[in-house]
XYZ file of C-alpha atoms in Angstrom:
662
model
C 0.044 -9.120 -20.272
C -2.652 -11.507 -21.417
C -1.004 -14.885 -20.832
C 2.130 -16.755 -19.840
C 4.204 -18.386 -22.545
C 6.139 -21.605 -21.887
C 9.935 -21.563 -21.675
C 11.883 -22.216 -24.854
C 12.225 -25.870 -25.864
C 15.748 -26.469 -27.129
C 17.158 -29.286 -29.242
C 20.848 -29.797 -28.420
C 21.341 -32.844 -30.655
C 23.657 -30.942 -33.020
C 25.706 -29.520 -30.153
C 24.114 -26.098 -30.644
C 20.780 -24.765 -29.361
C 17.997 -25.079 -31.936
C 14.432 -24.010 -31.197
C 12.146 -27.026 -31.205
C 9.172 -24.687 -31.691
C 10.481 -22.517 -34.544
C 12.925 -24.927 -36.178
C 15.633 -22.272 -36.315
C 19.053 -21.780 -34.773
C 19.707 -19.216 -32.045
C 22.949 -18.075 -33.645
C 25.228 -18.788 -36.590
C 26.443 -22.371 -36.808
C 29.854 -21.102 -37.960
C 30.442 -18.418 -35.308
C 27.635 -16.813 -33.404
C 30.039 -14.496 -31.626
C 31.572 -13.151 -34.831
C 28.139 -12.744 -36.409
C 26.852 -10.717 -33.443
C 29.864 -8.422 -33.643
C 29.493 -8.014 -37.400
C 25.737 -7.493 -37.525
C 24.844 -5.668 -34.339
C 28.013 -4.105 -32.959
C 29.774 -2.923 -36.120
C 26.676 -1.902 -38.077
C 25.362 0.158 -35.171
C 28.882 1.664 -34.870
C 28.872 0.936 -31.167
C 32.608 1.093 -30.403
C 32.788 4.625 -31.796
C 29.522 5.736 -30.217
C 30.442 4.309 -26.820
C 33.819 6.056 -26.939
C 32.113 9.377 -27.731
C 29.805 9.285 -24.701
C 30.118 12.091 -22.182
C 30.724 11.311 -18.495
C 27.567 9.934 -16.843
C 25.770 9.788 -20.213
C 23.308 6.953 -20.826
C 23.231 4.861 -23.999
C 20.136 2.709 -24.596
C 19.946 -0.382 -26.773
C 16.709 -2.148 -27.658
C 16.529 -5.748 -28.841
C 13.857 -8.059 -30.209
C 14.645 -11.618 -29.125
C 16.875 -12.062 -26.070
C 17.400 -15.752 -26.749
C 20.671 -16.988 -25.256
C 21.717 -13.475 -24.220
C 24.652 -13.503 -26.645
C 23.968 -10.068 -28.113
C 23.605 -8.540 -24.670
C 26.856 -10.056 -23.405
C 28.766 -8.830 -26.448
C 27.302 -5.302 -26.203
C 28.086 -5.229 -22.486
C 31.693 -6.279 -23.087
C 32.073 -3.728 -25.896
C 30.677 -0.996 -23.646
C 33.194 -1.748 -20.906
C 36.017 -1.697 -23.439
C 35.166 1.625 -25.080
C 32.874 3.814 -22.935
C 34.053 6.361 -20.338
C 34.179 4.970 -16.810
C 31.094 6.855 -15.604
C 28.930 6.305 -18.697
C 26.001 3.909 -18.353
C 24.365 1.308 -20.574
C 20.678 0.403 -20.649
C 19.720 -2.719 -22.592
C 16.041 -3.541 -23.144
C 15.195 -6.881 -24.705
C 12.020 -8.808 -25.419
C 11.563 -12.575 -25.297
C 8.414 -14.624 -25.791
C 9.919 -17.956 -24.730
C 12.744 -17.413 -22.211
C 15.420 -20.051 -21.870
C 15.581 -22.034 -18.686
C 18.509 -21.189 -16.447
C 20.157 -24.506 -17.326
C 19.854 -23.928 -21.085
C 21.100 -20.354 -20.776
C 24.165 -21.519 -18.842
C 24.880 -24.308 -21.332
C 24.614 -21.949 -24.303
C 26.771 -19.235 -22.775
C 29.499 -21.759 -21.950
C 30.222 -21.788 -25.696
C 31.831 -18.329 -25.464
C 34.669 -18.451 -22.905
C 35.751 -14.890 -23.656
C 32.378 -13.684 -22.342
C 32.653 -15.752 -19.159
C 32.880 -12.768 -16.795
C 29.696 -11.167 -18.090
C 27.930 -14.524 -18.413
C 28.655 -15.470 -14.800
C 27.280 -12.160 -13.515
C 24.085 -12.583 -15.535
C 23.645 -16.226 -14.547
C 23.922 -15.328 -10.853
C 20.668 -13.396 -11.212
C 18.916 -15.400 -13.939
C 16.270 -17.877 -12.833
C 12.946 -19.072 -14.169
C 11.425 -15.985 -15.778
C 7.792 -15.205 -15.007
C 5.784 -13.311 -17.628
C 6.229 -9.577 -17.304
C 9.186 -7.236 -16.893
C 12.430 -8.025 -15.131
C 15.145 -5.583 -14.070
C 18.772 -6.740 -13.720
C 21.345 -4.427 -12.137
C 24.875 -5.292 -13.229
C 28.355 -3.778 -12.918
C 27.303 -2.078 -9.660
C 24.512 -0.274 -11.483
C 26.492 0.836 -14.515
C 24.753 -1.700 -16.782
C 20.989 -2.199 -16.556
C 19.129 -4.996 -18.333
C 15.340 -4.802 -18.622
C 13.989 -8.093 -19.927
C 10.406 -8.061 -21.201
C 8.915 -11.564 -21.124
C 5.947 -11.828 -23.451
C 4.891 -11.311 -27.046
C 6.860 -8.430 -28.569
C 3.675 -6.909 -30.019
C 2.243 -6.741 -26.487
C 5.350 -5.661 -24.586
C 6.811 -2.931 -26.826
C 3.591 -0.833 -26.899
C 3.834 -0.733 -23.088
C 7.478 0.386 -23.067
C 8.460 3.958 -22.281
C 12.006 4.508 -23.479
C 14.283 6.476 -25.792
C 16.346 3.932 -27.705
C 19.636 4.853 -29.410
C 20.292 1.586 -31.278
C 18.214 -1.466 -32.147
C 19.255 -5.112 -32.467
C 16.518 -6.748 -34.559
C 17.097 -10.381 -33.757
C 14.710 -13.249 -33.308
C 14.029 -16.133 -35.621
C 13.971 -15.524 -39.369
C 10.827 -13.950 -40.882
C 10.024 -17.181 -42.696
C 10.140 -19.083 -39.392
C 8.502 -16.426 -37.207
C 6.200 -14.257 -39.375
C 4.066 -13.284 -36.360
C 6.862 -11.036 -35.075
C 7.979 -9.277 -38.265
C 4.835 -7.172 -38.662
C 4.168 -3.495 -39.508
C 3.037 -3.039 -35.898
C 6.546 -3.998 -34.742
C 8.233 -1.510 -37.070
C 5.910 1.250 -35.919
C 6.805 0.557 -32.289
C 10.512 0.679 -33.124
C 9.999 4.134 -34.620
C 7.887 5.319 -31.654
C 10.633 4.401 -29.230
C 13.399 5.965 -31.319
C 14.640 9.470 -32.035
C 16.053 11.025 -35.175
C 19.380 9.277 -35.699
C 18.524 6.035 -33.882
C 20.191 3.172 -35.737
C 19.205 -0.430 -36.310
C 20.784 -3.573 -37.643
C 19.424 -7.013 -38.432
C 20.752 -10.229 -39.945
C 17.809 -10.486 -42.344
C 17.485 -8.765 -45.696
C 13.941 -9.964 -46.356
C 11.971 -7.499 -48.437
C 9.037 -7.463 -46.031
C 11.377 -6.273 -43.283
C 13.133 -3.606 -45.355
C 9.873 -2.209 -46.732
C 8.208 -2.253 -43.325
C 11.069 -0.327 -41.752
C 11.077 2.237 -44.557
C 7.336 2.747 -44.146
C 7.946 3.387 -40.431
C 10.409 6.211 -41.199
C 13.801 4.472 -41.301
C 16.296 4.890 -44.120
C 17.383 1.366 -45.013
C 20.328 -0.114 -46.862
C 21.354 -3.641 -47.681
C 24.964 -4.445 -46.770
C 27.216 -7.496 -46.736
C 26.199 -10.163 -44.271
C 28.398 -12.390 -42.152
C 30.090 -15.546 -43.391
C 28.020 -17.439 -45.926
C 25.105 -15.017 -45.550
C 25.294 -12.626 -48.480
C 23.171 -9.720 -47.215
C 21.940 -8.060 -44.037
C 20.138 -4.788 -43.274
C 21.028 -1.639 -41.401
C 19.172 1.640 -41.044
C 18.627 4.927 -39.280
C 15.466 6.756 -38.278
C 14.989 9.809 -40.470
C 11.340 10.647 -39.907
C 10.176 10.189 -36.299
C 6.429 9.604 -36.043
C 4.113 12.086 -34.407
C 3.807 11.355 -30.703
C 0.613 9.565 -29.746
C -1.591 11.127 -27.083
C -0.612 10.046 -23.591
C -2.588 11.072 -20.518
C -0.499 14.049 -19.367
C -1.342 13.458 -15.713
C 0.591 10.182 -15.983
C 3.363 11.341 -18.309
C 6.906 10.707 -17.134
C 8.450 13.822 -15.608
C 10.767 15.850 -17.846
C 12.756 17.795 -15.304
C 16.299 19.081 -15.606
C 18.379 18.253 -12.548
C 21.264 20.633 -11.882
C 23.179 18.346 -9.524
C 23.003 14.625 -8.862
C 22.269 14.929 -5.142
C 19.264 13.605 -3.262
C 17.663 13.736 0.165
C 15.727 10.599 1.076
C 13.503 10.784 4.153
C 12.955 7.375 5.701
C 15.451 4.568 6.391
C 13.090 1.628 5.958
C 12.989 -0.659 2.934
C 11.397 2.022 0.698
C 13.945 4.729 1.484
C 16.916 2.368 1.472
C 15.902 1.016 -1.941
C 15.608 4.466 -3.499
C 18.936 5.503 -1.972
C 20.733 2.428 -3.293
C 19.298 2.727 -6.810
C 20.389 6.371 -7.005
C 23.786 5.683 -5.433
C 24.399 2.932 -7.998
C 24.030 5.601 -10.668
C 26.539 7.951 -9.088
C 24.160 10.161 -7.086
C 25.210 11.523 -3.706
C 22.389 10.573 -1.333
C 21.652 11.611 2.252
C 19.178 9.359 4.073
C 17.403 10.773 7.138
C 15.365 8.993 9.784
C 14.040 9.966 13.218
C 14.998 6.609 14.739
C 18.517 5.925 16.039
C 18.782 2.848 13.794
C 17.552 2.007 10.313
C 14.610 -0.373 9.730
C 12.832 0.358 13.000
C 9.214 0.371 11.888
C 7.458 -2.069 9.541
C 10.849 -3.045 8.057
C 12.054 -4.210 11.466
C 10.398 -7.626 11.771
C 12.786 -10.552 12.301
C 11.497 -12.469 9.285
C 9.572 -11.417 6.206
C 8.202 -13.859 3.652
C 9.313 -13.730 0.022
C 6.434 -14.874 -2.130
C 3.573 -13.449 -4.122
C -0.151 -13.953 -3.704
C -1.216 -13.831 -7.327
C -4.385 -13.606 -9.360
C -4.772 -15.955 -12.340
C -6.075 -12.943 -14.288
C -2.707 -11.099 -14.220
C -4.165 -7.982 -12.608
C -1.967 -4.858 -12.233
C -1.124 -5.943 -8.691
C -0.145 -9.421 -9.892
C 2.062 -7.962 -12.627
C 3.701 -5.603 -10.152
C 4.421 -8.242 -7.521
C 5.724 -10.756 -10.076
C 8.243 -8.187 -11.308
C 9.067 -7.068 -7.775
C 9.421 -10.630 -6.502
C 11.998 -11.427 -9.149
C 13.866 -8.184 -8.583
C 14.083 -8.688 -4.814
C 15.391 -12.232 -5.273
C 18.029 -10.967 -7.712
C 18.998 -8.210 -5.280
C 19.408 -10.709 -2.453
C 21.491 -13.032 -4.616
C 23.860 -10.125 -5.283
C 24.075 -8.478 -1.881
C 23.504 -10.981 0.932
C 24.906 -14.431 1.664
C 22.188 -17.048 1.998
C 23.349 -17.955 5.488
C 20.121 -18.792 7.312
C 20.450 -15.601 9.352
C 20.020 -12.865 6.763
C 17.871 -14.845 4.335
C 17.119 -18.309 3.077
C 15.644 -19.483 -0.228
C 13.784 -22.370 1.382
C 10.615 -22.209 -0.724
C 7.120 -21.180 0.280
C 4.029 -23.366 0.535
C 0.790 -21.448 0.130
C -1.817 -23.799 1.546
C -5.379 -23.948 0.249
C -7.434 -23.343 3.369
C -10.914 -23.128 1.850
C -12.867 -23.651 -1.390
C -12.313 -20.106 -2.666
C -8.566 -20.390 -2.171
C -8.581 -23.814 -3.797
C -10.302 -22.361 -6.881
C -7.861 -19.468 -7.081
C -4.923 -21.836 -6.872
C -6.339 -24.074 -9.570
C -6.639 -21.035 -11.838
C -3.040 -20.052 -11.158
C -1.768 -23.564 -11.751
C -3.472 -23.502 -15.166
C -2.077 -20.069 -16.096
C 1.054 -21.460 -17.720
C 3.693 -20.233 -15.289
C 6.888 -22.251 -15.083
C 6.752 -24.976 -12.402
C 9.985 -23.458 -11.075
C 7.934 -20.350 -10.223
C 4.920 -22.160 -8.785
C 3.308 -25.557 -8.977
C 0.410 -27.373 -7.353
C 1.205 -30.014 -4.780
C -1.113 -32.361 -2.890
C -1.050 -32.828 0.875
C 1.443 -35.689 0.715
C 3.947 -33.751 -1.421
C 3.384 -30.598 0.623
C 4.216 -32.544 3.796
C 7.367 -33.965 2.210
C 8.493 -30.483 1.139
C 7.658 -28.941 4.508
C 9.339 -31.649 6.548
C 6.301 -31.706 8.781
C 2.767 -33.001 8.200
C 0.191 -30.646 6.706
C -3.373 -31.646 6.000
C -3.935 -29.866 2.695
C -2.155 -29.215 -0.562
C -1.436 -25.870 -2.143
C 0.971 -23.933 -4.323
C 4.708 -24.347 -3.945
C 6.963 -21.374 -4.791
C 10.399 -22.964 -4.961
C 12.208 -19.639 -5.553
C 10.703 -18.050 -2.443
C 11.722 -18.089 1.180
C 12.275 -15.639 4.017
C 14.598 -12.778 4.791
C 15.558 -10.696 7.786
C 14.391 -7.236 6.588
C 16.874 -5.183 8.648
C 19.744 -7.111 7.057
C 18.595 -6.110 3.582
C 17.873 -2.502 4.570
C 21.268 -2.001 6.206
C 23.083 -3.626 3.293
C 21.292 -1.386 0.800
C 22.351 1.643 2.828
C 25.998 0.558 2.865
C 27.376 2.381 -0.174
C 30.089 5.038 -0.506
C 27.620 7.440 -2.126
C 25.131 7.206 0.775
C 25.356 9.316 3.934
C 23.127 8.143 6.772
C 21.854 10.594 9.410
C 19.781 8.936 12.102
C 18.116 10.018 15.312
C 16.824 13.387 14.079
C 13.282 13.949 12.860
C 12.577 15.973 9.732
C 10.068 18.620 10.766
C 9.763 20.419 7.445
C 10.576 19.758 3.806
C 11.030 23.004 1.912
C 12.007 23.960 -1.613
C 14.631 26.623 -2.217
C 12.993 29.191 -4.539
C 16.382 30.255 -5.884
C 17.500 26.951 -7.411
C 14.564 24.573 -6.883
C 16.592 22.360 -4.552
C 15.281 20.847 -1.333
C 16.084 21.419 2.314
C 15.113 18.952 5.044
C 14.781 20.871 8.301
C 15.201 19.459 11.791
C 13.880 21.000 14.973
C 16.319 23.906 14.708
C 18.750 23.431 11.815
C 18.859 22.093 8.264
C 19.656 18.381 8.225
C 20.378 17.902 4.521
C 20.037 19.539 1.120
C 19.709 18.028 -2.341
C 18.563 18.814 -5.833
C 15.749 16.294 -5.384
C 13.891 14.897 -2.383
C 12.179 11.556 -1.922
C 9.584 11.012 0.787
C 9.674 7.379 1.910
C 8.108 7.743 5.354
C 5.143 5.363 5.043
C 2.280 6.722 7.157
C 4.192 9.897 7.977
C 3.961 10.940 4.318
C 0.931 13.046 5.267
C 2.984 15.116 7.721
C 4.781 17.057 4.987
C 3.031 19.961 3.300
C 3.719 18.891 -0.329
C 2.471 15.325 0.237
C -0.258 15.830 2.821
C -3.027 14.844 0.415
C -1.728 11.379 -0.474
C -4.277 8.878 0.919
C -2.253 6.507 3.080
C -3.971 4.041 5.404
C -2.581 2.517 8.597
C -2.995 -1.189 9.328
C -1.531 -2.515 12.556
C 0.213 -5.877 12.426
C 1.736 -7.983 15.189
C 4.094 -10.924 14.792
C 4.785 -13.594 17.391
C 8.119 -15.268 18.069
C 8.392 -18.688 19.703
C 11.437 -20.728 20.671
C 11.928 -23.645 18.295
C 11.713 -27.203 19.576
C 13.423 -30.305 18.208
C 10.175 -31.233 16.462
C 9.378 -27.761 15.067
C 12.958 -27.519 13.819
C 11.979 -30.068 11.154
C 10.075 -27.337 9.289
C 11.951 -26.815 6.027
C 9.863 -24.239 4.190
C 7.642 -21.234 4.890
C 3.977 -22.113 5.371
C 1.336 -19.554 4.383
C -2.415 -19.504 4.684
C -4.360 -16.910 6.634
C -0.962 -16.057 8.105
C 2.522 -17.508 7.910
C 5.206 -19.282 9.890
C 8.832 -19.482 8.821
C 11.491 -22.077 9.585
C 13.494 -21.252 12.669
C 16.027 -18.433 12.508
C 18.570 -18.353 15.333
C 16.441 -20.804 17.288
C 13.145 -18.930 16.972
C 10.102 -19.145 14.691
C 8.286 -16.022 13.527
C 4.568 -16.244 12.813
C 1.774 -13.827 12.099
C 0.748 -11.299 11.270
C -2.473 -9.755 12.494
C -4.426 -7.070 10.597
C -5.985 -4.394 12.811
C -7.612 -1.295 11.393
C -9.235 -0.085 14.615
C -6.253 0.940 16.722
C -2.622 1.985 16.336
C -0.976 1.115 19.652
C 2.486 -0.343 19.002
C 2.808 -2.402 22.174
C 2.605 -6.151 21.539
C -0.370 -7.700 23.367
C -1.419 -11.152 24.475
C -4.708 -11.074 22.550
C -2.930 -10.891 19.203
C -0.377 -13.496 20.229
C -3.385 -15.732 20.893
C -4.794 -14.832 17.476
C -1.525 -15.773 15.766
C -1.418 -19.079 17.625
C -5.008 -19.846 16.601
C -4.030 -19.143 12.993
C -1.171 -21.618 13.266
C -3.364 -24.247 14.909
C -5.792 -24.073 12.012
C -3.160 -23.984 9.271
C -0.662 -26.577 10.560
C -1.988 -28.490 13.600
C 1.025 -30.803 13.880
C 3.451 -27.871 13.888
C 1.291 -26.138 16.490
C 1.553 -29.186 18.704
C 5.296 -29.421 18.062
C 5.666 -25.927 19.504
C 3.641 -26.742 22.615
C 0.045 -26.580 21.392
C -2.517 -25.382 23.902
C 0.179 -25.396 26.552
C 1.898 -22.345 25.055
C 1.647 -19.508 27.578
C 1.706 -15.760 27.034
C 5.084 -15.620 28.773
C 6.566 -17.796 26.009
C 5.386 -15.403 23.282
C 7.550 -12.552 22.182
C 6.958 -10.253 19.258
C 6.549 -6.769 17.934
C 3.864 -4.635 16.340
C 4.159 -2.095 13.537
C 1.891 -0.052 11.316
C 1.762 -1.117 7.720
C 1.109 1.680 5.259
C -1.167 1.043 2.317
C -3.399 2.917 -0.120
C -7.118 2.692 -0.932
C -6.428 0.357 -3.883
C -3.624 -1.537 -2.094
C -1.054 -0.552 -4.715
C 1.976 1.508 -3.674
C 2.404 5.161 -4.613
C 5.673 5.661 -6.462
C 6.776 8.568 -8.614
C 6.709 12.320 -9.001
C 4.535 14.492 -6.754
C 2.192 17.159 -8.137
C 0.812 20.374 -6.691
C -2.646 19.172 -5.646
C -4.600 22.401 -6.092
C -2.978 23.260 -9.400
C -3.558 19.699 -10.612
C -7.271 19.809 -9.813
C -7.612 23.166 -11.553
C -5.679 21.974 -14.588
C -7.739 18.838 -15.156
C -11.105 20.029 -13.857
C -12.725 19.331 -17.279
C -12.408 15.594 -16.516
C -15.171 16.068 -13.973
C -17.520 16.820 -16.881
C -16.132 14.355 -19.432
C -13.623 11.697 -18.414
C -12.888 10.851 -22.062
C -11.344 14.242 -22.865
C -7.818 14.062 -24.283
C -6.383 17.012 -22.432
C -2.829 18.048 -23.264
C -1.712 20.425 -20.498
C 1.369 19.175 -18.654
C 0.841 18.028 -15.083
C 1.867 20.687 -12.512
C 4.688 18.720 -10.941
C 6.484 19.940 -7.865
C 9.967 20.105 -9.283
C 12.316 17.479 -7.895
C 9.918 15.869 -5.404
C 9.213 12.127 -5.429
C 7.540 9.595 -3.180
C 7.733 5.852 -2.474
C 5.118 4.782 0.022
C 2.084 2.562 0.740
C 3.873 -0.755 0.113
C 1.673 -2.445 2.724
C 2.518 -6.013 3.666
C 4.387 -6.512 0.365
C 7.185 -4.041 1.043
C 10.010 -6.555 0.642
C 8.648 -7.400 -2.818
C 7.583 -3.989 -4.158
C 9.836 -1.413 -2.468
C 13.189 -2.521 -3.974
C 11.722 -2.283 -7.487
C 10.167 1.080 -6.580
C 13.710 2.341 -6.047
C 14.417 1.437 -9.662
C 11.254 3.236 -10.793
C 12.370 6.506 -9.231
C 15.950 6.078 -10.441
C 14.730 5.481 -13.995
C 12.599 8.637 -13.874
C 15.538 10.710 -12.668
C 18.073 9.266 -15.101
C 15.971 9.214 -18.288
C 16.161 5.433 -18.436
C 13.640 2.995 -19.871
C 10.945 2.373 -17.280
C 11.239 -0.933 -15.380
C 7.505 -1.645 -15.671
C 4.847 -1.430 -18.411
C 3.248 1.984 -18.839
C -0.080 0.626 -17.550
C 1.589 -0.440 -14.288
C 3.560 2.793 -14.057
C 0.182 4.556 -14.272
C -1.308 2.198 -11.685
C 1.304 3.201 -9.066
C 1.433 6.889 -10.018
C 0.725 8.986 -6.893
C -1.627 11.260 -8.881
C -4.088 8.492 -9.704
C -6.345 9.270 -6.766
C -6.667 12.928 -7.785
C -7.750 11.821 -11.261
C -10.261 9.366 -9.811
C -11.666 12.029 -7.512
C -12.244 14.332 -10.473
C -13.981 11.625 -12.474
C -16.181 10.613 -9.544
C -17.239 14.235 -9.200
C -18.702 13.945 -12.697
C -20.927 11.098 -11.510
C -22.065 13.097 -8.490
C -23.147 15.842 -10.838
């Protein structure tokens, strides 16, 4: 992702949406709904293909040009009408200029018969940041992955196996930058023999480009006044391009859709819910008597993203995760001021370096509904209490009570929760490759796959002992709200954070301590949190009691964050360390070698850990990563980001560094 593109600018003067940038309509002036059914549904033979799906089978559609979402809504409705009850639909679409939420709602109001699907999509649709966005619909039966960016940048980063293509987007004469040979080659790369396509255009440049990419193409009757359109089928799949095998997606046959997830914090609960949504039977184990008892147990967590204006891998990950968590909350939890609240987040500029970073972000082209710069006066008006500096305002952000989200994720008929018993050993059954989680004396659970989501305890299991997790102690402080502090209307962030009162108490913090791991809250760190608040928001500090606040008034808790050496989480399949190092030892001599040997994966073993202080933003999406790997779905993140969170990355780096030592 090299840049952010502005939202679509629509001209509604004719009563229909017309792109002010491309001078073209989003759908047929006569009947967009009928045209979509004629072009994309009928000419991809979707009713028949949906009806022929086996139970639990996945069908994947790819689209160029999401636009108003019309094609997606129609395909979704058709799928529900014709597919078996347990079949699943994946829809991947690209969009360079996403519609605003208001424009999307106005456009979709034109099709009353799609109102049910439109309402479900609109509940989750907000200002779309650049990058990839995962929408879970129909209780997980329908998955939308929306790629925001230039199609020639997003599709090369997609890992998917598409069954049918909708080639939409503005006409080639209006949008020649999209209809390029590079696009047609990507369509072929992501397809298999027999993948179909349909498009409204019959332009020669499109038909010839598709034929050159390996598709058989025919011109057929178009819709309404349009004489011709194009349909096709892939006959000659291209040779697969080299892909670093140590990062390749796992190709493992699963005999039974059952899983053991160790850890009932946000990471484990997210994996369990994503699998349960897809029909898996999941057993979640945790040594504590209640879920969310470690780092996921704080009373308030902040929903926002500290971004880089350079769109680093971490920035791309947290932007996607931020959106996914907000969509998850909008689906699962009432915004009641107890479980969560979308009150906005003010990230204050505390020094010159932070000011420069914020200026770069403000100039990056993100929608003002995602973030915008505010001066001290506007920041004070938003906050409801005086602050002395400006900053960035994230209007979509807010706070949540992490245990509320964790427990809601775990509440699903396909999830069995076993608490209060520690897993002492994780062993693989040599007979069938399944997994057994052992307690102190007896087996606690069995499954065809296992997921380790135990944060710092990841190193306690033999198959995952080598993963380099790091502990960072953090302590939060709780203070009783006063009449004056109760005026705070938004989360304030700087060196730390303070949230608006929840149930009469403010939560502020959190400290970062690398040197010790004691979990008892202490007065010294309460003092540190208060000093942070005094520097960030002096008036709020005084409203809470200022220098008169005593240790007896401070309550709080401490927990150990779990992070990695590069501060990115570790999510994905686990390899046999020794076999991996042997297999790819030549990289120590030449890191540019294009080795082809498959990575020695430990069959059926996955991990989601090292989410650090961003767990509420990254862990829910990590559940979707693991579910996509296990269900042969399109990945929810670009391949470069999937590589960046791959647990094997540190083994590869160690090998390459060995070369430099030689």
